[in-house]
Structures are given as structure tokens and as C-alpha cells.
PDB file of C-alpha atoms in Angstrom:
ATOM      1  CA  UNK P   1       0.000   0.000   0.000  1.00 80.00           C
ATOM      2  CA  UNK P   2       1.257   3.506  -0.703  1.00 89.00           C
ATOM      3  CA  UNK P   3       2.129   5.198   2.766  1.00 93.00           C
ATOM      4  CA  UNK P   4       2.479   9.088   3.306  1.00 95.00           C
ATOM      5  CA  UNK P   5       4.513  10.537   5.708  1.00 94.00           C
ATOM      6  CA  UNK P   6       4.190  14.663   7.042  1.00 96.00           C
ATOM      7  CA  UNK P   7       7.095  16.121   8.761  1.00 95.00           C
ATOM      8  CA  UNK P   8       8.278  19.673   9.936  1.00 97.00           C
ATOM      9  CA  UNK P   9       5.170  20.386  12.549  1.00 97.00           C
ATOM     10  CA  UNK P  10       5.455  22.272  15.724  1.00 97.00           C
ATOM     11  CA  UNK P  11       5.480  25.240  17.890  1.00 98.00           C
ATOM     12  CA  UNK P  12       5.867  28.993  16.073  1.00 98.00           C
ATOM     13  CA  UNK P  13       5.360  32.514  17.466  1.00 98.00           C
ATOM     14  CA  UNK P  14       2.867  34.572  15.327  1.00 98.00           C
ATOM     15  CA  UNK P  15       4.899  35.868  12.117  1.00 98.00           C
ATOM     16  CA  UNK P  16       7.092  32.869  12.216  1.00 98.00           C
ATOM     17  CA  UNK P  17       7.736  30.385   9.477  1.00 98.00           C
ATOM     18  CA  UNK P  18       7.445  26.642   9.103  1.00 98.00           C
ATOM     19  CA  UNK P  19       7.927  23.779   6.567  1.00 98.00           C
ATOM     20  CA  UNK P  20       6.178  21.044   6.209  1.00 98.00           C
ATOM     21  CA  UNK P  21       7.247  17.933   3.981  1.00 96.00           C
ATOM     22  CA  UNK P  22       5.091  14.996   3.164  1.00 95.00           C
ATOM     23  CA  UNK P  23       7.042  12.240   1.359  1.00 93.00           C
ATOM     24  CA  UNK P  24       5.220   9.230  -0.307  1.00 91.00           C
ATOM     25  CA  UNK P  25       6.820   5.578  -0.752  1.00 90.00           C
ATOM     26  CA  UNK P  26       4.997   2.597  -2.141  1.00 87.00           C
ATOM     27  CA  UNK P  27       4.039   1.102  -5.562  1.00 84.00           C
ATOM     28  CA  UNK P  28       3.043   4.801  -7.507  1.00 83.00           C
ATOM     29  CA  UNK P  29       2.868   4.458 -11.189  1.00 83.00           C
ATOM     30  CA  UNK P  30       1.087   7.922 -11.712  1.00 85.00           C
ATOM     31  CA  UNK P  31       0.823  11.259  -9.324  1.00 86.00           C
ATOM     32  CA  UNK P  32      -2.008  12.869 -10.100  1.00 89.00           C
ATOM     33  CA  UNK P  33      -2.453  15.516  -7.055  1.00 91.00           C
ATOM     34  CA  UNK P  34      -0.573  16.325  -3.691  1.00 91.00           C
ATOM     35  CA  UNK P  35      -1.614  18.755  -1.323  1.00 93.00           C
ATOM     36  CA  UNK P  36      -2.748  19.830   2.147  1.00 97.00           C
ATOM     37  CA  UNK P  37      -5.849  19.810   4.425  1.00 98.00           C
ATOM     38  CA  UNK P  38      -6.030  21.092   7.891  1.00 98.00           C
ATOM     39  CA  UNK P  39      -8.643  20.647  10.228  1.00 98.00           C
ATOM     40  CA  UNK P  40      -8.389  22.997  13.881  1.00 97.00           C
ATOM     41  CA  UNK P  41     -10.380  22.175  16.804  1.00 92.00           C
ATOM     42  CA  UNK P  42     -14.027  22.362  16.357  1.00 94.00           C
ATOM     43  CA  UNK P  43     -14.029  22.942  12.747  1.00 96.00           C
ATOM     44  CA  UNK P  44     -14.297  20.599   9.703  1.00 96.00           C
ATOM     45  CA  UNK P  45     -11.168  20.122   7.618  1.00 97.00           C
ATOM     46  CA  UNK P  46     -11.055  22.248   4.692  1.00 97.00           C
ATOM     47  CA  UNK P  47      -8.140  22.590   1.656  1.00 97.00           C
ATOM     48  CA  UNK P  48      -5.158  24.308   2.080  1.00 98.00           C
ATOM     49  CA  UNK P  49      -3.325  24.109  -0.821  1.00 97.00           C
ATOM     50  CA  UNK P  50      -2.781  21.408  -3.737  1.00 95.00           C
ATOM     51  CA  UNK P  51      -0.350  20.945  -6.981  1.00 90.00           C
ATOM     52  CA  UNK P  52      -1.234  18.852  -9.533  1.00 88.00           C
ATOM     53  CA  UNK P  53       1.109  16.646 -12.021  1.00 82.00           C
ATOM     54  CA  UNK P  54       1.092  20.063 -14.327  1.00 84.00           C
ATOM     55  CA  UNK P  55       2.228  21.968 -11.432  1.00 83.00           C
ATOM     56  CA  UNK P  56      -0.906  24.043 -11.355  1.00 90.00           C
ATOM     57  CA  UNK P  57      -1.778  25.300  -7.816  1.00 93.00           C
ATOM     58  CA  UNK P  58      -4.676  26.109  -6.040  1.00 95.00           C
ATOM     59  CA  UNK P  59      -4.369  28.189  -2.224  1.00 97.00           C
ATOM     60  CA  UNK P  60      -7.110  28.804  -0.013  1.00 97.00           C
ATOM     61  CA  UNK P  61      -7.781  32.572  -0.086  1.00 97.00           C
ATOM     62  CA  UNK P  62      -6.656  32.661   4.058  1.00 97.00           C
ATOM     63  CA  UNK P  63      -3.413  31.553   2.731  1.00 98.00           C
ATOM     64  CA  UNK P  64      -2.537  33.042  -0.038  1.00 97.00           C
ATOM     65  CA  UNK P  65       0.339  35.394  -0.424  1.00 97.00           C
ATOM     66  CA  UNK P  66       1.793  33.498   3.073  1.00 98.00           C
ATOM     67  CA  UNK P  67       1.934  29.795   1.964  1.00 98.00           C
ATOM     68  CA  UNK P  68       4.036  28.226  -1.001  1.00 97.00           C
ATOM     69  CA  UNK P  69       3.494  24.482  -2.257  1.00 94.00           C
ATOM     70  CA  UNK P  70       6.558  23.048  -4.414  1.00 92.00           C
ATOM     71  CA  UNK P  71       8.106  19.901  -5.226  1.00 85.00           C
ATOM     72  CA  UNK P  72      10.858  17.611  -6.050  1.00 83.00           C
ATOM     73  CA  UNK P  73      11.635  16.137  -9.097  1.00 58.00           C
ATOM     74  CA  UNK P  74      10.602  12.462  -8.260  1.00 71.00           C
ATOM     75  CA  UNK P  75       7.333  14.168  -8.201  1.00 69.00           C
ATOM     76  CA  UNK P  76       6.825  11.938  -4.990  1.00 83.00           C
ATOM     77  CA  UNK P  77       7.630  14.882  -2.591  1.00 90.00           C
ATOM     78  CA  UNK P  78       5.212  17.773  -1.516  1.00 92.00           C
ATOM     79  CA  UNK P  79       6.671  20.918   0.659  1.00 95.00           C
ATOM     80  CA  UNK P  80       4.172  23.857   2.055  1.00 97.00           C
ATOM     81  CA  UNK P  81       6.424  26.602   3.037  1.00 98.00           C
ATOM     82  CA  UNK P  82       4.317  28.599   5.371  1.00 98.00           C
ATOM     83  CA  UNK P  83       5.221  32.326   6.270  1.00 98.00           C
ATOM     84  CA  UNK P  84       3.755  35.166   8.258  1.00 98.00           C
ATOM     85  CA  UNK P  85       2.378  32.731  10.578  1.00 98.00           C
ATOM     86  CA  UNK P  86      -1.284  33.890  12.525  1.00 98.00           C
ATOM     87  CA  UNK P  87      -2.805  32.064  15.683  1.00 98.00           C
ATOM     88  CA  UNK P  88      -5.789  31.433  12.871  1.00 96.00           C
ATOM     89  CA  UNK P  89      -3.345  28.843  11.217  1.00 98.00           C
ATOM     90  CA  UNK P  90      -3.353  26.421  14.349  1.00 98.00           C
ATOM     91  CA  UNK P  91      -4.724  22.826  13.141  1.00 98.00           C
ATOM     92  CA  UNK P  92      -3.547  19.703  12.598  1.00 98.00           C
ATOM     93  CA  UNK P  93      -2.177  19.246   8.793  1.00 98.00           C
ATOM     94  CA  UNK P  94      -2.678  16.380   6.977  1.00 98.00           C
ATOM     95  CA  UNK P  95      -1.067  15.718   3.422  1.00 96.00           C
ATOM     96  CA  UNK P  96      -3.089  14.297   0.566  1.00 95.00           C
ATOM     97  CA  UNK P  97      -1.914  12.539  -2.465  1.00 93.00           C
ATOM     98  CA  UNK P  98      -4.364  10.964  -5.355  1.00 93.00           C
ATOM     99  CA  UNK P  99      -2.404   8.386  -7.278  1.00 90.00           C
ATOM    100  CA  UNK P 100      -2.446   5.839 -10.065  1.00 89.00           C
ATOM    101  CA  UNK P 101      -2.147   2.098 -10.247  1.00 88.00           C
ATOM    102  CA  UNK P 102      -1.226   0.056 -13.353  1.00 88.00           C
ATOM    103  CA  UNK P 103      -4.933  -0.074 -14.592  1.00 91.00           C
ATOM    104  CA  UNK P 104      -5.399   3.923 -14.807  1.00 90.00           C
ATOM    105  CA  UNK P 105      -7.668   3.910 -11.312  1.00 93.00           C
ATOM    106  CA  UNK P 106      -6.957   6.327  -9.230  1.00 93.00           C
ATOM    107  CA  UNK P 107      -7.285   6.724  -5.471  1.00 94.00           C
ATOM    108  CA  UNK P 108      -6.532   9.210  -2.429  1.00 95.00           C
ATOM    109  CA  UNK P 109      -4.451   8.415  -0.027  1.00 95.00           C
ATOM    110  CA  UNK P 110      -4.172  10.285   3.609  1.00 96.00           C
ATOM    111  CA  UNK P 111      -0.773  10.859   5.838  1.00 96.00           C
ATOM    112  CA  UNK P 112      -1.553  10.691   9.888  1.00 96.00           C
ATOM    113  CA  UNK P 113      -0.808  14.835  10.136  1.00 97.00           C
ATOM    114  CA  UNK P 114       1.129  16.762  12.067  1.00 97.00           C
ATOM    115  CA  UNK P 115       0.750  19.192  14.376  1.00 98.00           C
ATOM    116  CA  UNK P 116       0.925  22.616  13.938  1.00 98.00           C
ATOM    117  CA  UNK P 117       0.834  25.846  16.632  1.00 98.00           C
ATOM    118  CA  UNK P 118       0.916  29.195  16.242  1.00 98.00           C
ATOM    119  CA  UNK P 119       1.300  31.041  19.491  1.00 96.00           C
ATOM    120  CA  UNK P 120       2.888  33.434  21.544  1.00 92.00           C
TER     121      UNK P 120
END
């Protein structure tokens, strides 16, 4: 089974900067998508940011102009380079991939997340 794996998480003081990394590893024959949710306490999880195969990319407006989505060149690699940091950015961020078998189907896969805070 393909497995994805978020790093780069933690504690920041408002106007700080973070980067998160979410690395997949298993049998991937086509990348379709890779991106990020978050979801913060009380609240449903909602897109942050995504970058398909073409290396179009789509931001949520609250994030725009702060937070940058790039890649490697496996293709296999997703980074969200987060700047300017607000309290409002607190959640727990969870990479999303949609992949490709050998048969053309495609299917989304989930990491576990990782824990961001913005505080003082």
C-alpha cells in the first residue's frame, strides 16, 4: 500500500515560518495531485493548498500570499512553506496525495498529520 509521511510540525510565534514535507513511498505508477488539508479544533477540515502533475496550484484565499506548495523532481515529494504565521493557522495538517495504479484507477491516499501551533 502507498504510505504518506508529514514532517516539519510544531510550535511557532505569530509571524514565524514553518515547513512542512510529506514524502510518499509505495508502488506509484502515476501522481495525479498532492496537497494539504487542515482541520483545527471544532471545525471541519477544509483545503489548504494542492499541486497537480502540471504543477498548477490552487491556495485557499486565508493563505494566499503566506503559503508556497513546491516539489521535487521524483514528483513523490510535496513541501508547504508557510510564512507570516497567525494564531488562525493552528490545526492539525494532513497531506493528501491521489495516485495511479497500473490499470489507470486512481485513489486518495491520507498521511496521519502533524501538528501545527501558532502562538505566543
Amino acid at each position: 500500500q502507498v504510505q504518506l509521511v508529514e514532517s516539519g510540525g510544531g510550535l511557532v510565534q505569530p509571524g514565524g515560518s514553518l515547513r512542512l514535507s510529506c514524502a510518499a513511498s509505495g508502488k506509484i505508477f502515476t501522481i495525479s495531485a498532492m496537497g494539504w488539508y487542515r482541520q483545527a479544533p471544532g471545525k471541519q477540515r477544509e483545503l489548504v493548498a494542492v499541486i497537480t502533475s502540471g504543477g498548477s496550484s490552487n491556495y485557499a484565499d486565508s493563505v494566499k500570499g503566506r503559503f508556497t506548495l513546491s516539489r521535487d523532481n521524483a514528483k513523490n515529494i510535496v513541501y508547504l512553506q508557510m510564512n507570516s504565521l497567525k494564531p488562525e493557522d493552528t490545526a492539525v495538517y494532513y497531506c493528501k496525495a491521489v495516485f495511479g495504479n497500473v490499470l489507470g484507477n486512481y485513489y486518495d491516499y491520507w498521511g496521519q498529520g502533524t501538528q501545527v501551533t501558532v502562538s505566543s
